Amino acid sequence: MVFIKRIYQMTENSHTAASRKIIHIDCDCFFAAIEMRDNPELADKAIAVGGNAKTRGVIATCNYAAREFGVHSAMPTAQALKICPELIIVPPRFQEYKNVSKQMHNIFKLYTSIIEPLSLDEAFLDVSDCTQHQGSATLIAKDIRKLISQSLNITASAGIAPNKFIAKIASDWNKPNGQKVITPDQTDAFTKALPINKIFGVGKVTEKKMRKLGIHTCNDLRSYSLFDLDRMFGSFGGRLHQLCRGIDNRPVKTSRQRKSLSVEKTYAQDLTSLEQCIEHIPALLTECLDRIKKLNMPSPIKSIFVVLRFNDFSRTTTERSGLLLTTRNIKNLLEINYRNHQKPVRLIGVGVRFSNQEHNQESVHNQQSLFP
Ligand code: TTP
Ligand code: MG
């Protein structure tokens, strides 16, 4: 018990010692915003960027007008058109989204070099040592959003807080085209009232478990000791103990190490036999290998996996560590996965998880031998 108390005190101390200024930037309906910008006729209509309903595509994102109908990311396009018949579907232009993302990073670099990209439209910035605007993170965020809007003609929202956890939640608060500041002395009260599903890492299963226990907010979580949380939620317990108190000491990491890479394809018609699924493996594997080779400094592969999504939209992954990424191994995983479920297949994915080990020349060199 004394030991646990000491850990708690240590984290509390390091939290107060580190008064950082973190900005989380997230563009508003990113792909859709770029499409509306480049085709103003779309601006006052409900639009979505995504795949064709006929080829069973899905929605990547949609504008806020479409969201009012209930359309959202990852929804099958056919379903989106059912709930919003006037929805205009625009095919994605990934190269343009990447260009805009690069330009946005050039704007970030005017303020800090400590930038952690999370996706094309999202990043953490550590502006603790930034001198512009007398170091006011609120004004820096405003400036960045203004520059994005003026030079790129899209809008972004921002969260400003003493750590990444709170900054990310705050950027969603006044979306679209808004920002929210949580100062260090507001952090405790702000976190206390947060519903548990705002905590990164609390997925549907954990949320259900917590709600059954009567835990609905971060404040409810605070009544459990580190020992209890460890017992109830395993290795996530320690992190929960900190996050529910608004403590997050993770630094803004300038170069993110990729954890996994996968290639997925949804087929126009369900694949109804193992043989039909196997036919698609070479193409998926070739694309996956190409993408691994294009990574700047890939880490060694820790495991390989095959994802299947069935015609009832359920999804399963079969994963094995220590295997090479070969056609044979992937076919074996596919077979295990398929035989376990025996349902018509809508989507196949092939991928790898990288080990966390720091990459160096030697590991990159070893990586080559993993390719078939
Ligand atoms: P998000 O930032 O999650 O969404 P968004 O920018 O479209 O909308 P919001 O205003 O809520 O931030 O994702 C950024 C882009 O990533 C999004 O425009 C499209 C793409 N994307 C997908 O392709 N598939 C997905 O499932 C999601 C969530 C996003
Ligand atoms: Mg976004």
mmCIF file of C-alpha atoms and ligand atoms in Angstrom:
data_model
loop_
_atom_site.group_PDB
_atom_site.id
_atom_site.type_symbol
_atom_site.label_atom_id
_atom_site.label_comp_id
_atom_site.label_asym_id
_atom_site.label_seq_id
_atom_site.Cartn_x
_atom_site.Cartn_y
_atom_site.Cartn_z
ATOM 1 C CA MET A 1 0.000 0.000 0.000
ATOM 2 C CA VAL A 2 2.845 2.367 0.910
ATOM 3 C CA PHE A 3 4.463 1.493 -2.381
ATOM 4 C CA ILE A 4 1.305 2.290 -4.353
ATOM 5 C CA LYS A 5 0.889 5.574 -2.535
ATOM 6 C CA ARG A 6 4.453 6.474 -3.428
ATOM 7 C CA ILE A 7 3.906 5.826 -7.148
ATOM 8 C CA TYR A 8 0.829 8.014 -7.011
ATOM 9 C CA GLN A 9 2.737 10.826 -5.306
ATOM 10 C CA MET A 10 5.542 10.586 -7.848
ATOM 11 C CA THR A 11 3.158 10.950 -10.785
ATOM 12 C CA GLU A 12 1.341 13.813 -9.087
ATOM 13 C CA ASN A 13 4.637 15.596 -8.545
ATOM 14 C CA SER A 14 5.909 15.114 -12.068
ATOM 15 C CA HIS A 15 2.565 16.400 -13.325
ATOM 16 C CA THR A 16 2.783 19.673 -11.424
ATOM 17 C CA ALA A 17 6.458 20.056 -12.284
ATOM 18 C CA ALA A 18 5.855 19.744 -15.997
ATOM 19 C CA SER A 19 3.705 22.669 -17.056
ATOM 20 C CA ARG A 20 3.651 22.126 -20.755
ATOM 21 C CA LYS A 21 1.598 23.791 -23.477
ATOM 22 C CA ILE A 22 0.234 21.280 -25.945
ATOM 23 C CA ILE A 23 -1.963 22.051 -28.943
ATOM 24 C CA HIS A 24 -3.952 19.355 -30.720
ATOM 25 C CA ILE A 25 -5.034 20.422 -34.207
ATOM 26 C CA ASP A 26 -7.700 18.521 -36.126
ATOM 27 C CA CYS A 27 -9.180 19.702 -39.426
ATOM 28 C CA ASP A 28 -12.940 19.725 -39.852
ATOM 29 C CA CYS A 29 -14.330 17.017 -42.162
ATOM 30 C CA PHE A 30 -10.910 17.032 -43.815
ATOM 31 C CA PHE A 31 -11.399 15.148 -47.126
ATOM 32 C CA ALA A 32 -14.871 16.645 -47.589
ATOM 33 C CA ALA A 33 -13.620 20.168 -46.807
ATOM 34 C CA ILE A 34 -11.020 19.888 -49.588
ATOM 35 C CA GLU A 35 -13.637 18.645 -52.041
ATOM 36 C CA MET A 36 -15.996 21.523 -51.158
ATOM 37 C CA ARG A 37 -13.149 24.004 -51.465
ATOM 38 C CA ASP A 38 -12.242 22.745 -54.948
ATOM 39 C CA ASN A 39 -15.829 22.525 -56.141
ATOM 40 C CA PRO A 40 -17.840 25.341 -54.536
ATOM 41 C CA GLU A 41 -21.079 23.940 -56.007
ATOM 42 C CA LEU A 42 -20.865 21.250 -53.342
ATOM 43 C CA ALA A 43 -20.548 23.687 -50.463
ATOM 44 C CA ASP A 44 -24.242 23.926 -49.529
ATOM 45 C CA LYS A 45 -25.058 20.270 -50.177
ATOM 46 C CA ALA A 46 -24.720 17.091 -48.150
ATOM 47 C CA ILE A 47 -21.585 15.400 -49.467
ATOM 48 C CA ALA A 48 -19.434 12.421 -48.582
ATOM 49 C CA VAL A 49 -16.052 11.244 -49.800
ATOM 50 C CA GLY A 50 -15.933 7.520 -50.315
ATOM 51 C CA GLY A 51 -16.351 4.479 -52.472
ATOM 52 C CA ASN A 52 -19.139 3.714 -54.852
ATOM 53 C CA ALA A 53 -22.283 2.033 -53.485
ATOM 54 C CA LYS A 54 -22.301 -0.381 -56.444
ATOM 55 C CA THR A 55 -18.839 -1.689 -55.584
ATOM 56 C CA ARG A 56 -19.811 -1.756 -51.913
ATOM 57 C CA GLY A 57 -17.590 1.137 -50.991
ATOM 58 C CA VAL A 58 -17.601 2.861 -47.615
ATOM 59 C CA ILE A 59 -17.705 6.503 -46.540
ATOM 60 C CA ALA A 60 -14.282 7.937 -45.602
ATOM 61 C CA THR A 61 -15.855 11.112 -44.255
ATOM 62 C CA CYS A 62 -18.743 13.489 -44.899
ATOM 63 C CA ASN A 63 -19.469 17.166 -44.375
ATOM 64 C CA TYR A 64 -21.472 18.447 -41.414
ATOM 65 C CA ALA A 65 -24.679 18.757 -43.478
ATOM 66 C CA ALA A 66 -24.513 15.005 -44.170
ATOM 67 C CA ARG A 67 -23.766 14.262 -40.500
ATOM 68 C CA GLU A 68 -27.168 15.708 -39.592
ATOM 69 C CA PHE A 69 -28.730 12.765 -41.435
ATOM 70 C CA GLY A 70 -26.631 10.318 -39.420
ATOM 71 C CA VAL A 71 -24.018 9.640 -42.128
ATOM 72 C CA HIS A 72 -20.577 8.897 -40.682
ATOM 73 C CA SER A 73 -17.113 7.508 -41.490
ATOM 74 C CA ALA A 74 -16.857 3.790 -42.223
ATOM 75 C CA MET A 75 -20.586 3.537 -43.043
ATOM 76 C CA PRO A 76 -21.279 1.556 -46.240
ATOM 77 C CA THR A 77 -22.080 4.061 -48.993
ATOM 78 C CA ALA A 78 -25.272 2.176 -49.855
ATOM 79 C CA GLN A 79 -26.538 2.647 -46.287
ATOM 80 C CA ALA A 80 -25.541 6.330 -46.306
ATOM 81 C CA LEU A 81 -27.596 6.871 -49.480
ATOM 82 C CA LYS A 82 -30.568 5.213 -47.844
ATOM 83 C CA ILE A 83 -30.620 7.575 -44.873
ATOM 84 C CA CYS A 84 -29.661 10.602 -46.981
ATOM 85 C CA PRO A 85 -30.885 10.099 -50.573
ATOM 86 C CA GLU A 86 -29.617 13.513 -51.724
ATOM 87 C CA LEU A 87 -26.067 12.705 -50.561
ATOM 88 C CA ILE A 88 -23.446 13.450 -53.211
ATOM 89 C CA ILE A 89 -20.634 10.888 -53.225
ATOM 90 C CA VAL A 90 -17.250 12.226 -54.294
ATOM 91 C CA PRO A 91 -14.372 9.810 -55.024
ATOM 92 C CA PRO A 92 -11.270 10.422 -52.880
ATOM 93 C CA ARG A 93 -8.163 12.244 -54.157
ATOM 94 C CA PHE A 94 -5.513 11.047 -51.726
ATOM 95 C CA GLN A 95 -2.616 12.879 -53.378
ATOM 96 C CA GLU A 96 -4.369 16.202 -52.879
ATOM 97 C CA TYR A 97 -5.115 15.387 -49.223
ATOM 98 C CA LYS A 98 -1.420 14.604 -48.714
ATOM 99 C CA ASN A 99 -0.419 17.902 -50.360
ATOM 100 C CA VAL A 100 -2.722 19.890 -48.084
ATOM 101 C CA SER A 101 -1.387 17.990 -45.079
ATOM 102 C CA LYS A 102 2.187 18.918 -46.030
ATOM 103 C CA GLN A 103 1.250 22.573 -46.412
ATOM 104 C CA MET A 104 -0.412 22.478 -43.018
ATOM 105 C CA HIS A 105 2.781 21.093 -41.469
ATOM 106 C CA ASN A 106 4.696 23.997 -43.008
ATOM 107 C CA ILE A 107 2.391 26.297 -41.054
ATOM 108 C CA PHE A 108 3.013 24.319 -37.809
ATOM 109 C CA LYS A 109 6.769 24.631 -38.368
ATOM 110 C CA LEU A 110 6.491 28.422 -38.171
ATOM 111 C CA TYR A 111 5.780 27.939 -34.458
ATOM 112 C CA THR A 112 7.528 24.776 -33.283
ATOM 113 C CA SER A 113 9.587 21.848 -34.472
ATOM 114 C CA ILE A 114 8.022 19.535 -31.898
ATOM 115 C CA ILE A 115 5.210 18.140 -34.042
ATOM 116 C CA GLU A 116 3.667 14.678 -33.772
ATOM 117 C CA PRO A 117 1.440 13.815 -36.724
ATOM 118 C CA LEU A 118 -1.412 11.441 -35.885
ATOM 119 C CA SER A 119 -2.983 11.314 -39.319
ATOM 120 C CA LEU A 120 -3.102 13.541 -42.410
ATOM 121 C CA ASP A 121 -5.301 16.123 -40.683
ATOM 122 C CA GLU A 122 -4.328 15.770 -37.037
ATOM 123 C CA ALA A 123 -1.232 16.598 -35.019
ATOM 124 C CA PHE A 124 0.059 17.414 -31.554
ATOM 125 C CA LEU A 125 2.311 20.455 -31.191
ATOM 126 C CA ASP A 126 4.391 21.220 -28.120
ATOM 127 C CA VAL A 127 4.567 25.017 -27.984
ATOM 128 C CA SER A 128 5.943 25.259 -24.412
ATOM 129 C CA ASP A 129 9.085 27.047 -25.632
ATOM 130 C CA CYS A 130 7.434 29.044 -28.383
ATOM 131 C CA THR A 131 8.093 32.771 -28.094
ATOM 132 C CA GLN A 132 5.416 34.172 -30.444
ATOM 133 C CA HIS A 133 2.448 35.921 -28.795
ATOM 134 C CA GLN A 134 4.435 36.097 -25.520
ATOM 135 C CA GLY A 135 4.147 32.323 -25.402
ATOM 136 C CA SER A 136 0.320 32.308 -25.302
ATOM 137 C CA ALA A 137 -0.704 28.885 -26.617
ATOM 138 C CA THR A 138 -4.266 30.160 -27.027
ATOM 139 C CA LEU A 139 -3.149 32.903 -29.420
ATOM 140 C CA ILE A 140 -0.703 30.585 -31.206
ATOM 141 C CA ALA A 141 -3.535 28.100 -31.856
ATOM 142 C CA LYS A 142 -5.763 30.928 -33.109
ATOM 143 C CA ASP A 143 -2.987 32.084 -35.433
ATOM 144 C CA ILE A 144 -2.364 28.605 -36.800
ATOM 145 C CA ARG A 145 -6.080 28.117 -37.478
ATOM 146 C CA LYS A 146 -6.262 31.516 -39.151
ATOM 147 C CA LEU A 147 -3.307 30.697 -41.407
ATOM 148 C CA ILE A 148 -4.815 27.318 -42.323
ATOM 149 C CA SER A 149 -8.094 28.975 -43.185
ATOM 150 C CA GLN A 150 -6.524 31.835 -45.174
ATOM 151 C CA SER A 151 -3.931 29.885 -47.097
ATOM 152 C CA LEU A 152 -5.564 26.482 -47.496
ATOM 153 C CA ASN A 153 -9.243 27.470 -47.478
ATOM 154 C CA ILE A 154 -10.296 24.785 -45.037
ATOM 155 C CA THR A 155 -10.995 25.033 -41.315
ATOM 156 C CA ALA A 156 -9.362 23.366 -38.335
ATOM 157 C CA SER A 157 -10.254 23.052 -34.674
ATOM 158 C CA ALA A 158 -7.815 23.052 -31.766
ATOM 159 C CA GLY A 159 -7.511 21.932 -28.193
ATOM 160 C CA ILE A 160 -4.997 23.661 -25.920
ATOM 161 C CA ALA A 161 -4.021 21.967 -22.657
ATOM 162 C CA PRO A 162 -1.091 20.948 -20.438
ATOM 163 C CA ASN A 163 -0.978 17.431 -21.948
ATOM 164 C CA LYS A 164 -1.888 15.344 -24.995
ATOM 165 C CA PHE A 165 -4.837 13.533 -23.391
ATOM 166 C CA ILE A 166 -6.685 16.725 -22.497
ATOM 167 C CA ALA A 167 -5.661 18.610 -25.656
ATOM 168 C CA LYS A 168 -7.134 15.893 -27.868
ATOM 169 C CA ILE A 169 -10.441 15.883 -26.029
ATOM 170 C CA ALA A 170 -10.530 19.691 -26.066
ATOM 171 C CA SER A 171 -10.093 19.932 -29.857
ATOM 172 C CA ASP A 172 -13.410 18.123 -30.288
ATOM 173 C CA TRP A 173 -15.228 20.430 -27.867
ATOM 174 C CA ASN A 174 -15.979 23.367 -30.146
ATOM 175 C CA LYS A 175 -15.825 21.617 -33.502
ATOM 176 C CA PRO A 176 -16.170 22.720 -36.294
ATOM 177 C CA ASN A 177 -13.907 25.756 -36.623
ATOM 178 C CA GLY A 178 -13.463 26.353 -32.907
ATOM 179 C CA GLN A 179 -10.998 25.875 -30.099
ATOM 180 C CA LYS A 180 -11.031 25.167 -26.404
ATOM 181 C CA VAL A 181 -8.436 25.944 -23.791
ATOM 182 C CA ILE A 182 -8.029 23.945 -20.593
ATOM 183 C CA THR A 183 -5.536 25.685 -18.333
ATOM 184 C CA PRO A 184 -3.494 23.710 -15.778
ATOM 185 C CA ASP A 185 -5.762 24.815 -12.946
ATOM 186 C CA GLN A 186 -8.902 23.824 -14.871
ATOM 187 C CA THR A 187 -7.546 20.376 -15.734
ATOM 188 C CA ASP A 188 -8.649 18.621 -12.565
ATOM 189 C CA ALA A 189 -12.285 19.782 -12.707
ATOM 190 C CA PHE A 190 -12.478 19.277 -16.481
ATOM 191 C CA THR A 191 -11.224 15.702 -16.246
ATOM 192 C CA LYS A 192 -13.402 14.838 -13.273
ATOM 193 C CA ALA A 193 -16.595 15.362 -15.264
ATOM 194 C CA LEU A 194 -15.451 13.486 -18.395
ATOM 195 C CA PRO A 195 -17.443 10.412 -19.394
ATOM 196 C CA ILE A 196 -15.288 7.281 -19.472
ATOM 197 C CA ASN A 197 -15.635 6.811 -23.233
ATOM 198 C CA LYS A 198 -13.573 9.962 -23.735
ATOM 199 C CA ILE A 199 -10.538 8.127 -22.367
ATOM 200 C CA PHE A 200 -8.303 6.929 -25.160
ATOM 201 C CA GLY A 201 -8.058 3.154 -24.890
ATOM 202 C CA VAL A 202 -11.507 2.645 -23.361
ATOM 203 C CA GLY A 203 -13.228 0.767 -26.155
ATOM 204 C CA LYS A 204 -16.722 -0.704 -26.253
ATOM 205 C CA VAL A 205 -15.824 -3.772 -24.140
ATOM 206 C CA THR A 206 -14.076 -1.825 -21.354
ATOM 207 C CA GLU A 207 -16.822 0.796 -21.371
ATOM 208 C CA LYS A 208 -19.473 -1.883 -20.876
ATOM 209 C CA LYS A 209 -17.493 -3.448 -18.054
ATOM 210 C CA MET A 210 -17.100 -0.073 -16.345
ATOM 211 C CA ARG A 211 -20.768 0.861 -16.711
ATOM 212 C CA LYS A 212 -21.780 -2.457 -15.161
ATOM 213 C CA LEU A 213 -19.641 -1.501 -12.180
ATOM 214 C CA GLY A 214 -21.376 1.876 -11.995
ATOM 215 C CA ILE A 215 -18.349 3.744 -13.356
ATOM 216 C CA HIS A 216 -19.553 6.430 -15.773
ATOM 217 C CA THR A 217 -17.150 9.339 -15.334
ATOM 218 C CA CYS A 218 -13.504 9.934 -14.561
ATOM 219 C CA ASN A 219 -14.623 10.995 -11.102
ATOM 220 C CA ASP A 220 -16.175 7.542 -10.557
ATOM 221 C CA LEU A 221 -12.863 5.961 -11.606
ATOM 222 C CA ARG A 222 -10.985 8.038 -9.048
ATOM 223 C CA SER A 223 -12.577 6.151 -6.182
ATOM 224 C CA TYR A 224 -10.634 3.021 -7.196
ATOM 225 C CA SER A 225 -7.072 2.503 -6.013
ATOM 226 C CA LEU A 226 -4.223 1.739 -8.384
ATOM 227 C CA PHE A 227 -4.286 -1.781 -7.007
ATOM 228 C CA ASP A 228 -8.022 -2.164 -7.794
ATOM 229 C CA LEU A 229 -7.661 -0.777 -11.310
ATOM 230 C CA ASP A 230 -4.717 -3.090 -11.954
ATOM 231 C CA ARG A 231 -6.778 -6.033 -10.825
ATOM 232 C CA MET A 232 -9.834 -5.009 -12.867
ATOM 233 C CA PHE A 233 -8.197 -3.764 -16.064
ATOM 234 C CA GLY A 234 -4.765 -5.416 -16.134
ATOM 235 C CA SER A 235 -1.892 -3.466 -17.654
ATOM 236 C CA PHE A 236 -4.250 -0.592 -18.577
ATOM 237 C CA GLY A 237 -5.005 -0.029 -14.860
ATOM 238 C CA GLY A 238 -1.997 2.191 -14.160
ATOM 239 C CA ARG A 239 -2.718 4.411 -17.111
ATOM 240 C CA LEU A 240 -6.389 4.684 -16.164
ATOM 241 C CA HIS A 241 -5.365 5.725 -12.652
ATOM 242 C CA GLN A 242 -3.414 8.621 -14.154
ATOM 243 C CA LEU A 243 -5.751 9.635 -16.976
ATOM 244 C CA CYS A 244 -8.836 9.899 -14.766
ATOM 245 C CA ARG A 245 -6.846 12.485 -12.780
ATOM 246 C CA GLY A 246 -5.930 14.379 -15.954
ATOM 247 C CA ILE A 247 -2.311 13.209 -15.751
ATOM 248 C CA ASP A 248 -0.566 12.346 -19.010
ATOM 249 C CA ASN A 249 3.188 12.731 -19.152
ATOM 250 C CA ARG A 250 3.661 11.373 -22.669
ATOM 251 C CA PRO A 251 5.930 13.676 -24.658
ATOM 252 C CA VAL A 252 5.015 14.977 -28.106
ATOM 253 C CA LYS A 253 7.039 12.594 -30.242
ATOM 254 C CA THR A 254 8.483 14.132 -33.366
ATOM 255 C CA SER A 255 8.999 10.898 -35.272
ATOM 256 C CA ARG A 256 6.313 8.379 -34.759
ATOM 257 C CA GLN A 257 7.310 4.819 -35.212
ATOM 258 C CA ARG A 258 4.754 2.976 -37.261
ATOM 259 C CA LYS A 259 3.212 0.132 -35.292
ATOM 260 C CA SER A 260 1.545 -1.747 -38.125
ATOM 261 C CA LEU A 261 0.794 -1.668 -41.811
ATOM 262 C CA SER A 262 -1.988 -3.443 -43.651
ATOM 263 C CA VAL A 263 -3.684 -3.560 -47.020
ATOM 264 C CA GLU A 264 -7.418 -4.256 -47.189
ATOM 265 C CA LYS A 265 -9.797 -4.711 -50.070
ATOM 266 C CA THR A 266 -13.589 -4.897 -50.129
ATOM 267 C CA TYR A 267 -14.811 -7.092 -52.985
ATOM 268 C CA ALA A 268 -17.718 -6.214 -55.260
ATOM 269 C CA GLN A 269 -19.188 -9.660 -54.650
ATOM 270 C CA ASP A 270 -18.948 -11.859 -51.580
ATOM 271 C CA LEU A 271 -16.299 -14.576 -51.761
ATOM 272 C CA THR A 272 -18.071 -17.781 -50.886
ATOM 273 C CA SER A 273 -15.256 -20.338 -50.720
ATOM 274 C CA LEU A 274 -11.754 -20.596 -49.303
ATOM 275 C CA GLU A 275 -10.383 -21.052 -52.838
ATOM 276 C CA GLN A 276 -11.955 -17.785 -53.975
ATOM 277 C CA CYS A 277 -10.372 -15.984 -51.009
ATOM 278 C CA ILE A 278 -6.956 -17.536 -51.671
ATOM 279 C CA GLU A 279 -7.015 -16.218 -55.254
ATOM 280 C CA HIS A 280 -6.803 -12.665 -53.917
ATOM 281 C CA ILE A 281 -3.821 -13.252 -51.639
ATOM 282 C CA PRO A 282 -0.986 -12.669 -54.155
ATOM 283 C CA ALA A 283 -2.283 -9.210 -55.126
ATOM 284 C CA LEU A 284 -2.805 -8.167 -51.494
ATOM 285 C CA LEU A 285 0.593 -9.481 -50.463
ATOM 286 C CA THR A 286 2.382 -7.720 -53.320
ATOM 287 C CA GLU A 287 0.800 -4.411 -52.349
ATOM 288 C CA CYS A 288 1.596 -4.944 -48.683
ATOM 289 C CA LEU A 289 5.252 -5.720 -49.455
ATOM 290 C CA ASP A 290 5.498 -2.704 -51.765
ATOM 291 C CA ARG A 291 4.221 -0.456 -49.015
ATOM 292 C CA ILE A 292 6.629 -1.897 -46.441
ATOM 293 C CA LYS A 293 9.527 -1.343 -48.829
ATOM 294 C CA LYS A 294 8.465 2.282 -49.279
ATOM 295 C CA LEU A 295 8.659 2.967 -45.540
ATOM 296 C CA ASN A 296 11.677 5.061 -44.689
ATOM 297 C CA MET A 297 13.087 2.898 -41.917
ATOM 298 C CA PRO A 298 10.861 -0.084 -41.250
ATOM 299 C CA SER A 299 11.368 -1.879 -37.931
ATOM 300 C CA PRO A 300 11.566 -5.659 -37.863
ATOM 301 C CA ILE A 301 8.264 -7.460 -38.338
ATOM 302 C CA LYS A 302 6.896 -8.857 -35.070
ATOM 303 C CA SER A 303 3.807 -10.612 -36.417
ATOM 304 C CA ILE A 304 1.719 -11.073 -39.530
ATOM 305 C CA PHE A 305 -2.067 -11.116 -39.740
ATOM 306 C CA VAL A 306 -5.088 -11.694 -41.942
ATOM 307 C CA VAL A 307 -8.334 -9.795 -41.436
ATOM 308 C CA LEU A 308 -11.675 -11.019 -42.751
ATOM 309 C CA ARG A 309 -14.896 -9.030 -42.768
ATOM 310 C CA PHE A 310 -17.942 -11.157 -43.446
ATOM 311 C CA ASN A 311 -21.223 -10.323 -45.146
ATOM 312 C CA ASP A 312 -22.812 -9.706 -41.719
ATOM 313 C CA PHE A 313 -20.108 -7.017 -41.135
ATOM 314 C CA SER A 314 -18.455 -8.968 -38.330
ATOM 315 C CA ARG A 315 -14.678 -8.759 -38.517
ATOM 316 C CA THR A 316 -11.959 -11.082 -37.213
ATOM 317 C CA THR A 317 -8.185 -11.072 -37.248
ATOM 318 C CA THR A 318 -5.893 -14.079 -37.154
ATOM 319 C CA GLU A 319 -2.382 -13.148 -36.145
ATOM 320 C CA ARG A 320 0.836 -15.070 -35.535
ATOM 321 C CA SER A 321 4.193 -13.809 -34.324
ATOM 322 C CA GLY A 322 7.581 -14.950 -35.557
ATOM 323 C CA LEU A 323 6.434 -15.855 -39.072
ATOM 324 C CA LEU A 324 7.825 -14.464 -42.309
ATOM 325 C CA LEU A 325 5.533 -12.514 -44.600
ATOM 326 C CA THR A 326 5.245 -15.200 -47.270
ATOM 327 C CA THR A 327 2.364 -16.289 -49.492
ATOM 328 C CA ARG A 328 2.303 -19.646 -47.754
ATOM 329 C CA ASN A 329 2.077 -18.227 -44.233
ATOM 330 C CA ILE A 330 -0.619 -15.763 -45.237
ATOM 331 C CA LYS A 331 -2.627 -18.500 -46.946
ATOM 332 C CA ASN A 332 -2.386 -20.617 -43.777
ATOM 333 C CA LEU A 333 -3.654 -17.752 -41.617
ATOM 334 C CA LEU A 334 -6.446 -17.097 -44.091
ATOM 335 C CA GLU A 335 -7.451 -20.743 -43.961
ATOM 336 C CA ILE A 336 -7.554 -20.789 -40.125
ATOM 337 C CA ASN A 337 -9.584 -17.600 -40.073
ATOM 338 C CA TYR A 338 -12.000 -18.726 -42.816
ATOM 339 C CA ARG A 339 -12.587 -22.203 -41.389
ATOM 340 C CA ASN A 340 -13.342 -20.746 -37.950
ATOM 341 C CA HIS A 341 -16.256 -18.769 -39.346
ATOM 342 C CA GLN A 342 -17.331 -20.248 -42.707
ATOM 343 C CA LYS A 343 -19.269 -17.162 -43.768
ATOM 344 C CA PRO A 344 -19.275 -15.253 -47.098
ATOM 345 C CA VAL A 345 -16.341 -12.823 -47.116
ATOM 346 C CA ARG A 346 -16.704 -9.141 -47.988
ATOM 347 C CA LEU A 347 -13.209 -7.895 -47.249
ATOM 348 C CA ILE A 348 -9.734 -9.394 -46.899
ATOM 349 C CA GLY A 349 -6.844 -7.609 -45.223
ATOM 350 C CA VAL A 350 -3.196 -8.640 -45.009
ATOM 351 C CA GLY A 351 -0.814 -6.903 -42.659
ATOM 352 C CA VAL A 352 2.150 -6.858 -40.335
ATOM 353 C CA ARG A 353 2.891 -5.485 -36.894
ATOM 354 C CA PHE A 354 6.340 -4.048 -36.273
ATOM 355 C CA SER A 355 8.359 -4.599 -33.142
ATOM 356 C CA ASN A 356 8.811 -1.544 -30.923
ATOM 357 C CA GLN A 357 12.556 -1.917 -30.961
ATOM 358 C CA GLU A 358 14.402 1.242 -31.991
ATOM 359 C CA HIS A 359 15.242 1.001 -35.632
ATOM 360 C CA ASN A 360 18.850 1.028 -36.709
ATOM 361 C CA GLN A 361 20.745 0.138 -39.828
ATOM 362 C CA GLU A 362 21.170 -3.427 -38.694
ATOM 363 C CA SER A 363 17.486 -4.042 -38.117
ATOM 364 C CA VAL A 364 16.655 -2.458 -41.470
ATOM 365 C CA HIS A 365 19.187 -4.738 -43.056
ATOM 366 C CA ASN A 366 17.727 -7.796 -41.322
ATOM 367 C CA GLN A 367 14.302 -6.702 -42.484
ATOM 368 C CA GLN A 368 15.252 -7.344 -46.085
ATOM 369 C CA SER A 369 15.671 -11.031 -45.383
ATOM 370 C CA LEU A 370 12.081 -11.153 -44.173
ATOM 371 C CA PHE A 371 10.793 -10.471 -47.648
ATOM 372 C CA PRO A 372 10.064 -13.565 -49.701
HETATM 373 P P1 TTP B 1 -11.122 12.579 -38.850
HETATM 374 O O1 TTP B 1 -10.327 13.730 -38.338
HETATM 375 O O2 TTP B 1 -11.480 11.494 -37.916
HETATM 376 O O3 TTP B 1 -12.503 13.105 -39.458
HETATM 377 P P2 TTP B 1 -12.807 14.419 -40.278
HETATM 378 O O4 TTP B 1 -11.642 15.349 -40.350
HETATM 379 O O5 TTP B 1 -13.374 14.040 -41.609
HETATM 380 O O6 TTP B 1 -13.993 15.056 -39.441
HETATM 381 P P3 TTP B 1 -13.902 15.829 -38.032
HETATM 382 O O7 TTP B 1 -14.382 17.217 -38.334
HETATM 383 O O8 TTP B 1 -14.833 15.087 -37.136
HETATM 384 O O9 TTP B 1 -12.471 15.786 -37.572
HETATM 385 O O10 TTP B 1 -10.381 11.939 -40.085
HETATM 386 C C1 TTP B 1 -9.611 12.699 -41.012
HETATM 387 C C2 TTP B 1 -9.767 12.134 -42.409
HETATM 388 O O11 TTP B 1 -9.375 10.757 -42.423
HETATM 389 C C3 TTP B 1 -11.187 12.155 -42.918
HETATM 390 O O12 TTP B 1 -11.504 13.386 -43.548
HETATM 391 C C4 TTP B 1 -11.232 10.985 -43.849
HETATM 392 C C5 TTP B 1 -10.210 10.019 -43.317
HETATM 393 N N1 TTP B 1 -10.894 8.905 -42.629
HETATM 394 C C6 TTP B 1 -11.124 7.711 -43.333
HETATM 395 O O13 TTP B 1 -10.724 7.592 -44.492
HETATM 396 N N2 TTP B 1 -11.772 6.681 -42.684
HETATM 397 C C7 TTP B 1 -12.231 6.782 -41.404
HETATM 398 O O14 TTP B 1 -12.842 5.825 -40.872
HETATM 399 C C8 TTP B 1 -11.989 8.004 -40.686
HETATM 400 C C9 TTP B 1 -12.466 8.162 -39.252
HETATM 401 C C10 TTP B 1 -11.322 9.024 -41.340
HETATM 402 MG MG MG B 2 -10.524 15.828 -38.613
#
